[in-house]
Amino acid sequence: GENVEQHPSTLSVQEGDSAVIKCTYSDSASNYFPWYKQELGKRPQLIIDIRSNVGEKKDQRIAVTLNKTAKHFSLHITETQPEDSAVYFCAASTRNTPLVFGKGTRLSVIA
Amino acid sequence: DTAVSQTPKYLVTQMGNDKSIKCEQNLGHDTMYWYKQDSKKFLKIMFSYNNKELIINETVPNRFSPKSPDKAHLNLHINSLELGDSAVYFCASSHLGSGANVLTFGAGSRLTVL
């Protein structure tokens, strides 16, 4: 089955700096790669996703890149703000299988 | 209005007891899930139900049993609770096979076993 590795487990950045979180996956059949943000005490919520036919996707300060050959994908957050502080999860799945999540990255943005 | 609702939000109980957590979705999704989030924040899938059939069951003890009376509900029953069962349990739903398996999570049920 799918295995998703996520790094780093914790990340601290100064407000205004960029943050990058990286994930690798094992199943070459995986074709959907979402990122979820979980604030303290809240449920995980989708912030951006990418499908295997796309190499990069951007939404305001958030971007995701995908390298299918290397089986890795990354989340980039620019101009970080204190409200970006949360746990971020990457995930992967094929068309018909449940999402498998990475172990999460706790991002702290220091004002 | 809530898309995925689960109850109770908090559950405190003694070891050995049996308890249930209920989940309902009004999104018309065809697949529902239970995920367990432990103290280290790892999100692990426990079960998923598609059209009332169990389609995946990760190595979860058989003390845990999902029950789906219809495709809008997926309840989780736990027998003989153990200390290690303490966690937050998230229900979620999606339209599997749509090409983008977007999960909508419930608010979570925090289970504490004493």
Coordinates of N, CA and C in Angstrom, one line a residue:
Chain A
G1 N 0.8 -1.2 0.0 CA 0.0 0.0 0.0 C 0.8 1.2 0.0
E2 N 0.2 2.4 -0.1 CA 0.9 3.7 -0.2 C 1.6 4.0 1.2
N3 N 2.7 4.6 1.1 CA 3.4 5.1 2.2 C 3.9 6.6 1.9
V4 N 3.5 7.5 2.8 CA 3.9 8.9 2.6 C 4.8 9.3 3.7
E5 N 5.9 9.9 3.3 CA 6.9 10.4 4.3 C 6.9 11.9 4.2
Q6 N 6.9 12.6 5.3 CA 6.8 14.1 5.4 C 7.9 14.6 6.2
H7 N 8.6 15.7 5.7 CA 9.7 16.4 6.4 C 9.6 17.9 6.2
P8 N 10.0 18.7 7.2 CA 10.4 18.3 8.6 C 9.2 18.0 9.5
S9 N 9.4 17.5 10.7 CA 8.3 17.3 11.6 C 7.9 18.6 12.3
T10 N 8.9 19.5 12.5 CA 8.7 20.8 13.0 C 9.4 21.8 12.2
L11 N 8.9 23.0 12.1 CA 9.5 24.1 11.3 C 9.1 25.4 11.9
S12 N 10.2 26.2 12.2 CA 9.9 27.6 12.8 C 10.5 28.6 11.8
V13 N 9.7 29.6 11.5 CA 10.2 30.6 10.6 C 9.8 32.0 11.1
Q14 N 10.5 33.0 10.7 CA 10.2 34.4 11.1 C 9.0 34.9 10.2
E15 N 8.2 35.7 10.8 CA 7.1 36.2 10.0 C 7.7 36.9 8.7
G16 N 7.0 36.6 7.6 CA 7.5 37.2 6.3 C 8.4 36.3 5.5
D17 N 9.0 35.3 6.2 CA 9.9 34.4 5.5 C 9.0 33.3 4.8
S18 N 9.7 32.5 4.0 CA 9.0 31.4 3.3 C 9.1 30.1 4.1
A19 N 8.2 29.2 3.9 CA 8.2 27.9 4.5 C 8.0 26.8 3.5
V20 N 8.8 25.8 3.6 CA 8.7 24.7 2.6 C 8.6 23.3 3.3
I21 N 7.6 22.6 3.0 CA 7.4 21.2 3.5 C 7.4 20.2 2.4
K22 N 8.2 19.1 2.6 CA 8.4 18.2 1.5 C 7.8 16.8 1.9
C23 N 7.3 16.1 0.9 CA 6.7 14.8 1.0 C 7.1 13.9 -0.1
T24 N 7.3 12.6 0.2 CA 7.6 11.6 -0.8 C 6.5 10.5 -0.6
Y25 N 6.2 9.9 -1.7 CA 5.2 8.8 -1.7 C 5.8 7.6 -2.4
S26 N 5.2 6.4 -2.2 CA 5.8 5.2 -2.6 C 5.0 4.5 -3.8
D27 N 3.7 4.8 -3.9 CA 2.9 4.1 -4.9 C 2.9 5.0 -6.2
S28 N 3.5 4.5 -7.3 CA 3.5 5.2 -8.5 C 2.1 5.4 -9.1
A29 N 1.1 4.6 -8.6 CA -0.2 4.8 -9.2 C -1.0 6.0 -8.5
S30 N -0.4 6.5 -7.5 CA -1.1 7.7 -6.8 C -1.1 8.8 -7.8
N31 N -2.3 9.5 -7.8 CA -2.5 10.6 -8.7 C -3.2 11.8 -8.2
Y32 N -3.3 11.8 -6.8 CA -4.0 13.0 -6.2 C -3.2 13.3 -4.9
F33 N -2.8 14.6 -4.8 CA -1.9 15.0 -3.7 C -2.5 16.2 -3.0
P34 N -3.2 16.1 -1.9 CA -3.7 17.3 -1.3 C -2.9 17.7 -0.1
W35 N -3.1 18.9 0.4 CA -2.5 19.3 1.6 C -3.6 19.8 2.5
Y36 N -3.5 19.4 3.8 CA -4.5 19.8 4.8 C -3.8 20.6 5.9
K37 N -4.5 21.6 6.4 CA -4.0 22.4 7.5 C -4.9 22.1 8.7
Q38 N -4.3 21.9 9.9 CA -5.0 21.7 11.1 C -4.6 22.6 12.2
E39 N -5.5 23.6 12.5 CA -5.2 24.5 13.6 C -5.5 23.8 14.9
L40 N -4.9 24.3 16.0 CA -5.0 23.7 17.3 C -6.5 23.5 17.7
G41 N -6.8 22.2 18.0 CA -8.1 21.9 18.4 C -9.2 21.8 17.4
K42 N -8.8 22.0 16.1 CA -9.7 22.0 15.0 C -9.6 20.8 14.1
R43 N -10.5 20.7 13.1 CA -10.4 19.6 12.2 C -9.4 19.9 11.0
P44 N -8.8 18.9 10.4 CA -8.0 19.2 9.2 C -8.9 19.8 8.1
Q45 N -8.3 20.7 7.4 CA -9.1 21.3 6.3 C -8.2 21.5 5.1
L46 N -8.7 21.2 3.9 CA -8.0 21.2 2.7 C -7.6 22.6 2.3
I47 N -6.3 22.8 2.0 CA -5.9 24.2 1.6 C -5.5 24.2 0.1
I48 N -5.0 23.2 -0.4 CA -4.6 23.1 -1.8 C -4.4 21.7 -2.2
D49 N -4.6 21.4 -3.5 CA -4.3 20.0 -3.9 C -3.8 20.1 -5.4
I50 N -3.2 19.0 -5.8 CA -2.7 18.9 -7.1 C -2.9 17.5 -7.7
R51 N -3.1 17.4 -9.0 CA -3.3 16.1 -9.6 C -2.1 15.8 -10.4
S52 N -1.9 14.5 -10.8 CA -0.7 14.1 -11.3 C -0.4 14.6 -12.7
N53 N -1.4 15.2 -13.4 CA -1.2 15.8 -14.7 C -0.7 17.2 -14.6
V54 N -0.4 17.7 -13.4 CA 0.0 19.1 -13.3 C 1.3 19.1 -12.5
G55 N 2.2 20.0 -12.8 CA 3.5 20.0 -12.1 C 3.5 21.1 -11.0
E56 N 2.7 22.1 -11.1 CA 2.7 23.1 -10.1 C 1.3 23.8 -10.1
K57 N 0.9 24.2 -8.9 CA -0.3 24.9 -8.7 C -0.1 26.0 -7.6
K58 N -0.7 27.2 -7.8 CA -0.5 28.3 -6.9 C -1.9 28.9 -6.5
D59 N -2.0 29.3 -5.3 CA -3.2 29.9 -4.8 C -2.7 31.0 -3.8
Q60 N -2.6 32.2 -4.3 CA -2.2 33.3 -3.5 C -0.8 33.0 -2.9
R61 N -0.7 32.9 -1.6 CA 0.7 32.7 -1.0 C 1.1 31.3 -0.9
I62 N 0.2 30.4 -1.3 CA 0.5 28.9 -1.2 C 0.7 28.3 -2.6
A63 N 1.7 27.5 -2.7 CA 2.0 26.8 -4.0 C 2.3 25.3 -3.7
V64 N 2.0 24.5 -4.6 CA 2.4 23.1 -4.4 C 3.1 22.7 -5.7
T65 N 4.2 21.9 -5.6 CA 4.9 21.4 -6.8 C 4.9 19.8 -6.7
L66 N 4.9 19.2 -7.8 CA 4.9 17.8 -7.9 C 5.9 17.3 -8.9
N67 N 6.7 16.3 -8.5 CA 7.7 15.7 -9.4 C 7.3 14.2 -9.4
K68 N 6.6 13.7 -10.4 CA 6.1 12.4 -10.5 C 7.3 11.4 -10.7
T69 N 8.3 11.8 -11.4 CA 9.4 10.9 -11.6 C 10.1 10.5 -10.3
A70 N 10.3 11.6 -9.5 CA 11.0 11.4 -8.2 C 10.0 11.0 -7.1
K71 N 8.7 11.0 -7.4 CA 7.7 10.7 -6.4 C 7.8 11.6 -5.2
H72 N 7.9 12.9 -5.4 CA 7.8 13.8 -4.3 C 7.1 15.1 -4.6
F73 N 6.5 15.7 -3.6 CA 5.7 16.9 -3.8 C 6.0 17.8 -2.6
S74 N 5.8 19.1 -2.8 CA 6.2 20.1 -1.8 C 5.1 21.2 -1.7
L75 N 5.0 21.7 -0.4 CA 4.2 22.9 -0.2 C 5.1 24.0 0.1
H76 N 4.8 25.2 -0.5 CA 5.5 26.4 -0.3 C 4.6 27.5 0.2
I77 N 4.9 28.1 1.3 CA 4.1 29.2 1.8 C 5.1 30.4 1.8
T78 N 4.7 31.5 1.1 CA 5.5 32.7 1.1 C 4.9 33.7 2.0
E79 N 5.7 34.7 2.4 CA 5.3 35.8 3.2 C 4.4 35.3 4.4
T80 N 5.0 34.4 5.2 CA 4.3 33.7 6.2 C 3.8 34.7 7.3
Q81 N 2.6 34.4 7.8 CA 2.0 35.2 8.8 C 1.7 34.4 10.1
P82 N 1.5 35.0 11.2 CA 1.3 34.2 12.4 C 0.1 33.2 12.3
E83 N -0.9 33.6 11.5 CA -2.1 32.7 11.4 C -1.8 31.5 10.5
D84 N -0.6 31.5 9.9 CA -0.2 30.2 9.2 C 0.3 29.2 10.1
S85 N 0.5 29.5 11.4 CA 0.9 28.5 12.4 C -0.1 27.4 12.6
A86 N 0.3 26.2 12.3 CA -0.6 25.1 12.4 C 0.2 23.8 12.1
V87 N -0.5 22.7 12.1 CA 0.1 21.4 11.6 C -0.4 21.2 10.2
Y88 N 0.5 20.9 9.3 CA 0.2 20.7 7.9 C 0.5 19.2 7.6
F89 N -0.5 18.6 6.8 CA -0.4 17.3 6.4 C -0.4 17.2 4.9
C90 N 0.5 16.4 4.4 CA 0.4 16.0 3.0 C -0.3 14.7 2.9
A91 N -0.8 14.3 1.7 CA -1.5 13.0 1.6 C -1.4 12.6 0.1
A92 N -1.7 11.3 -0.1 CA -1.6 10.8 -1.5 C -2.7 9.7 -1.6
S93 N -3.2 9.6 -2.8 CA -4.2 8.5 -3.1 C -4.3 8.3 -4.6
T94 N -4.8 7.1 -4.9 CA -5.1 6.8 -6.3 C -6.6 7.2 -6.4
R95 N -7.1 6.9 -7.6 CA -8.5 7.3 -7.9 C -9.5 6.7 -6.9
N96 N -9.2 5.4 -6.5 CA -10.2 4.7 -5.8 C -9.8 4.2 -4.4
T97 N -8.8 4.9 -3.9 CA -8.3 4.5 -2.5 C -8.4 5.6 -1.6
P98 N -8.5 5.4 -0.3 CA -8.5 6.5 0.7 C -7.2 7.2 0.8
L99 N -7.3 8.4 1.2 CA -6.0 9.2 1.4 C -5.2 8.6 2.5
V100 N -3.9 8.5 2.2 CA -2.9 8.2 3.2 C -2.1 9.4 3.5
F101 N -2.0 9.8 4.8 CA -1.4 11.0 5.2 C 0.0 10.8 5.7
G102 N 0.8 11.9 5.5 CA 2.1 12.0 6.1 C 1.9 12.3 7.6
K103 N 3.0 12.3 8.3 CA 2.9 12.4 9.8 C 2.8 13.8 10.3
G104 N 2.7 14.8 9.4 CA 2.5 16.1 9.7 C 3.7 17.0 10.0
T105 N 3.6 18.3 9.8 CA 4.6 19.2 10.1 C 4.0 20.4 10.9
R106 N 4.6 20.6 12.1 CA 4.1 21.7 12.9 C 4.9 22.9 12.6
L107 N 4.2 23.9 11.9 CA 4.8 25.1 11.5 C 4.5 26.2 12.6
S108 N 5.5 26.9 13.0 CA 5.4 28.0 13.9 C 5.9 29.2 13.2
V109 N 5.1 30.3 13.1 CA 5.5 31.5 12.5 C 5.7 32.5 13.6
I110 N 7.0 33.0 13.8 CA 7.3 33.8 14.9 C 7.2 35.3 14.5
A111 N 6.4 36.0 15.2 CA 6.2 37.4 14.9 C 7.4 38.3 15.3
Chain B
D1 N -27.0 22.3 9.2 CA -26.1 22.8 8.1 C -24.8 22.1 8.0
T2 N -24.3 21.6 9.2 CA -23.0 21.0 9.3 C -22.8 19.9 8.3
A3 N -21.8 19.9 7.5 CA -21.6 18.9 6.4 C -21.3 17.5 7.0
V4 N -20.4 17.4 7.9 CA -20.1 16.2 8.6 C -20.2 16.4 10.1
S5 N -21.1 15.7 10.8 CA -21.3 16.0 12.2 C -21.0 14.7 12.9
Q6 N -20.3 14.8 14.0 CA -20.1 13.6 14.8 C -20.3 13.9 16.3
T7 N -20.8 12.9 17.0 CA -21.1 13.0 18.4 C -20.8 11.8 19.2
P8 N -20.3 11.9 20.4 CA -20.1 13.2 21.1 C -18.8 13.8 20.8
K9 N -18.6 15.1 21.2 CA -17.4 15.8 20.9 C -16.3 15.4 21.9
Y10 N -16.8 15.1 23.2 CA -15.8 14.6 24.2 C -16.5 13.3 24.9
L11 N -15.6 12.4 25.2 CA -16.0 11.2 25.8 C -15.0 10.7 26.8
V12 N -15.3 10.6 28.0 CA -14.4 10.2 29.1 C -15.0 8.9 29.7
T13 N -14.2 7.8 29.8 CA -14.8 6.6 30.2 C -13.7 5.7 30.8
Q14 N -14.1 4.7 31.5 CA -13.2 3.8 32.2 C -12.8 2.7 31.3
M15 N -11.6 2.2 31.6 CA -11.1 1.0 30.8 C -12.1 -0.2 30.9
G16 N -12.3 -0.9 29.9 CA -13.2 -2.1 29.9 C -14.6 -1.8 29.4
N17 N -14.9 -0.5 29.4 CA -16.3 -0.1 28.9 C -16.4 -0.2 27.4
D18 N -17.7 -0.2 27.0 CA -18.0 -0.2 25.5 C -18.6 1.2 25.2
K19 N -18.2 1.8 24.1 CA -18.7 3.1 23.7 C -18.9 3.2 22.2
S20 N -19.7 4.2 21.8 CA -20.0 4.4 20.4 C -19.8 5.9 20.1
I21 N -19.3 6.1 18.9 CA -19.3 7.5 18.3 C -20.1 7.5 17.0
K22 N -21.0 8.5 16.9 CA -21.8 8.5 15.7 C -21.3 9.6 14.7
C23 N -21.6 9.4 13.4 CA -21.2 10.3 12.4 C -22.3 10.3 11.3
E24 N -22.6 11.5 10.9 CA -23.5 11.7 9.8 C -23.0 12.8 8.8
Q25 N -23.2 12.5 7.5 CA -22.9 13.5 6.5 C -24.1 13.8 5.6
N26 N -24.2 15.1 5.3 CA -25.3 15.5 4.4 C -24.8 16.1 3.1
L27 N -23.6 15.6 2.7 CA -23.0 16.1 1.4 C -23.4 15.2 0.2
G28 N -24.1 14.1 0.5 CA -24.4 13.1 -0.6 C -23.1 12.3 -1.1
H29 N -22.1 12.3 -0.2 CA -20.9 11.6 -0.6 C -21.2 10.1 -0.5
D30 N -20.4 9.3 -1.3 CA -20.6 7.9 -1.3 C -19.7 7.1 -0.4
T31 N -18.7 7.7 0.2 CA -17.8 7.1 1.0 C -17.5 7.8 2.3
M32 N -17.5 7.1 3.4 CA -17.2 7.7 4.7 C -16.0 6.9 5.4
Y33 N -15.4 7.6 6.3 CA -14.1 7.1 6.9 C -14.1 7.4 8.4
W34 N -13.3 6.6 9.1 CA -12.9 7.0 10.4 C -11.3 7.0 10.4
Y35 N -10.8 8.1 10.9 CA -9.4 8.3 11.1 C -9.1 8.5 12.6
K36 N -8.0 8.0 13.1 CA -7.6 8.1 14.5 C -6.4 9.1 14.5
Q37 N -6.5 10.1 15.4 CA -5.3 11.0 15.6 C -4.8 10.8 17.0
D38 N -3.6 10.3 17.1 CA -3.0 10.1 18.4 C -2.4 11.4 19.0
S39 N -1.7 11.2 20.1 CA -1.1 12.4 20.8 C 0.0 13.0 20.0
K40 N 0.6 12.3 19.1 CA 1.6 12.8 18.2 C 1.1 13.4 17.0
K41 N -0.2 13.5 16.9 CA -0.9 14.1 15.7 C -0.9 13.3 14.5
F42 N -0.5 12.0 14.6 CA -0.5 11.2 13.4 C -2.0 10.8 13.0
L43 N -2.3 11.0 11.7 CA -3.7 10.7 11.2 C -3.6 9.4 10.5
K44 N -4.3 8.4 11.2 CA -4.2 7.0 10.6 C -5.6 6.6 10.2
I45 N -5.8 6.1 9.0 CA -7.1 5.6 8.6 C -7.4 4.3 9.3
M46 N -8.7 4.2 9.8 CA -9.1 3.0 10.4 C -10.1 2.2 9.5
F47 N -11.1 2.9 9.0 CA -12.1 2.2 8.2 C -12.5 3.2 7.1
S48 N -13.0 2.6 6.0 CA -13.8 3.4 5.1 C -15.0 2.5 4.6
Y49 N -16.1 3.1 4.3 CA -17.3 2.5 3.8 C -17.7 3.1 2.5
N50 N -17.9 2.3 1.5 CA -18.4 2.8 0.2 C -19.7 2.1 -0.1
N51 N -20.7 2.8 -0.2 CA -22.0 2.2 -0.5 C -22.4 1.0 0.4
K52 N -22.1 1.3 1.7 CA -22.5 0.3 2.8 C -21.6 -0.9 2.8
E53 N -20.5 -0.9 2.0 CA -19.6 -2.0 2.1 C -18.2 -1.5 2.6
L54 N -17.7 -2.3 3.5 CA -16.3 -2.0 4.0 C -15.3 -2.3 2.9
I55 N -14.6 -1.2 2.5 CA -13.6 -1.4 1.4 C -12.2 -1.4 1.9
I56 N -12.0 -1.0 3.1 CA -10.6 -1.0 3.7 C -10.7 -1.1 5.2
N57 N -9.8 -1.9 5.7 CA -9.7 -2.0 7.2 C -8.3 -2.2 7.6
E58 N -7.6 -1.1 7.9 CA -6.2 -1.2 8.3 C -6.1 -2.0 9.6
T59 N -5.0 -2.4 9.9 CA -4.8 -3.3 11.1 C -5.3 -2.7 12.4
V60 N -6.6 -2.7 12.5 CA -7.3 -2.2 13.6 C -7.8 -3.4 14.5
P61 N -7.7 -3.3 15.8 CA -8.2 -4.4 16.6 C -9.6 -4.7 16.4
N62 N -10.1 -5.9 16.5 CA -11.5 -6.2 16.2 C -12.4 -5.8 17.3
R63 N -11.8 -5.1 18.3 CA -12.7 -4.4 19.3 C -13.4 -3.2 18.7
F64 N -12.8 -2.7 17.6 CA -13.4 -1.6 16.9 C -14.3 -2.2 15.8
S65 N -15.5 -1.7 15.7 CA -16.4 -2.2 14.7 C -17.2 -1.0 14.1
P66 N -17.1 -0.8 12.8 CA -17.9 0.3 12.1 C -19.2 -0.2 11.8
K67 N -20.2 0.6 11.9 CA -21.6 0.2 11.5 C -22.2 1.3 10.6
S68 N -22.7 1.0 9.5 CA -23.2 2.0 8.6 C -24.7 1.6 8.2
P69 N -25.6 2.2 8.9 CA -27.1 1.9 8.6 C -27.5 2.4 7.2
D70 N -26.8 3.4 6.7 CA -27.1 3.9 5.3 C -25.9 4.7 4.9
K71 N -25.8 5.2 3.7 CA -24.6 5.8 3.2 C -24.4 7.2 3.8
A72 N -25.3 7.7 4.6 CA -25.1 9.0 5.2 C -24.6 8.9 6.6
H73 N -24.5 7.7 7.1 CA -24.1 7.4 8.5 C -23.0 6.4 8.6
L74 N -22.0 6.6 9.5 CA -21.0 5.6 9.8 C -20.6 5.8 11.2
N75 N -21.1 4.8 12.0 CA -20.9 4.9 13.5 C -19.7 4.0 13.8
L76 N -19.0 4.3 14.9 CA -17.9 3.6 15.4 C -18.2 3.0 16.8
H77 N -18.1 1.7 16.9 CA -18.4 1.1 18.2 C -17.1 0.5 18.7
I78 N -16.8 0.7 20.0 CA -15.5 0.2 20.5 C -15.8 -0.6 21.8
N79 N -15.4 -1.8 21.8 CA -15.6 -2.7 22.9 C -14.4 -2.8 23.8
S80 N -14.6 -3.0 25.1 CA -13.4 -3.3 26.0 C -12.3 -2.2 25.9
L81 N -12.7 -1.0 26.1 CA -11.8 0.1 25.9 C -10.5 -0.1 26.7
E82 N -9.4 0.3 26.0 CA -8.0 0.3 26.6 C -7.4 1.7 26.7
L83 N -6.4 1.8 27.5 CA -5.8 3.2 27.7 C -5.3 3.7 26.3
G84 N -4.8 2.8 25.5 CA -4.2 3.2 24.2 C -5.2 3.6 23.2
D85 N -6.5 3.5 23.5 CA -7.5 3.9 22.6 C -7.8 5.4 22.8
S86 N -7.2 6.0 23.8 CA -7.3 7.5 24.0 C -6.8 8.2 22.8
A87 N -7.6 9.0 22.1 CA -7.2 9.7 20.9 C -8.3 10.6 20.5
V88 N -8.1 11.4 19.4 CA -9.2 12.1 18.7 C -9.6 11.2 17.5
Y89 N -10.9 10.9 17.4 CA -11.4 10.2 16.3 C -12.1 11.1 15.3
F90 N -11.7 11.1 14.1 CA -12.3 12.0 13.1 C -13.1 11.2 12.1
C91 N -14.3 11.5 11.9 CA -15.1 11.0 10.8 C -14.9 11.9 9.6
A92 N -14.9 11.3 8.4 CA -14.8 12.1 7.2 C -15.6 11.5 6.1
S93 N -15.9 12.3 5.0 CA -16.6 11.7 3.9 C -16.0 12.3 2.6
S94 N -16.2 11.6 1.5 CA -15.7 12.0 0.2 C -16.5 11.3 -0.9
H95 N -16.3 11.8 -2.1 CA -16.9 11.2 -3.3 C -15.7 10.4 -3.9
L96 N -15.5 9.2 -3.5 CA -14.4 8.4 -4.0 C -14.6 8.1 -5.5
G97 N -13.5 8.1 -6.2 CA -13.6 7.9 -7.7 C -13.9 9.1 -8.5
S98 N -14.0 10.2 -7.8 CA -14.2 11.5 -8.6 C -12.9 12.0 -9.3
G99 N -11.8 11.4 -8.9 CA -10.5 11.8 -9.4 C -9.8 12.8 -8.5
A100 N -10.5 13.3 -7.5 CA -9.9 14.1 -6.5 C -10.6 13.8 -5.2
N101 N -10.0 13.0 -4.4 CA -10.6 12.4 -3.2 C -10.6 13.4 -2.1
V102 N -11.4 14.4 -2.2 CA -11.4 15.5 -1.3 C -12.2 15.1 0.0
L103 N -11.5 15.1 1.1 CA -12.1 14.7 2.4 C -12.7 15.9 3.0
T104 N -13.9 15.7 3.6 CA -14.5 16.7 4.5 C -14.5 16.0 5.9
F105 N -13.9 16.6 6.8 CA -13.8 16.1 8.2 C -14.9 16.6 9.1
G106 N -15.3 15.7 10.0 CA -16.1 16.2 11.1 C -15.2 16.9 12.1
A107 N -15.8 17.4 13.2 CA -15.0 18.2 14.2 C -14.2 17.4 15.1
G108 N -14.3 16.1 15.1 CA -13.5 15.2 15.9 C -14.2 14.8 17.2
S109 N -13.9 13.7 17.7 CA -14.4 13.2 19.0 C -13.2 12.8 19.9
R110 N -13.0 13.5 21.0 CA -11.9 13.2 21.8 C -12.3 12.2 22.8
L111 N -11.7 11.0 22.7 CA -11.9 9.9 23.7 C -10.8 9.8 24.7
T112 N -11.1 9.8 25.9 CA -10.2 9.7 27.0 C -10.6 8.4 27.8
V113 N -9.6 7.5 27.9 CA -9.9 6.3 28.6 C -9.1 6.3 29.9
L114 N -9.7 6.2 31.0 CA -9.0 6.3 32.4 C -8.8 4.9 33.0

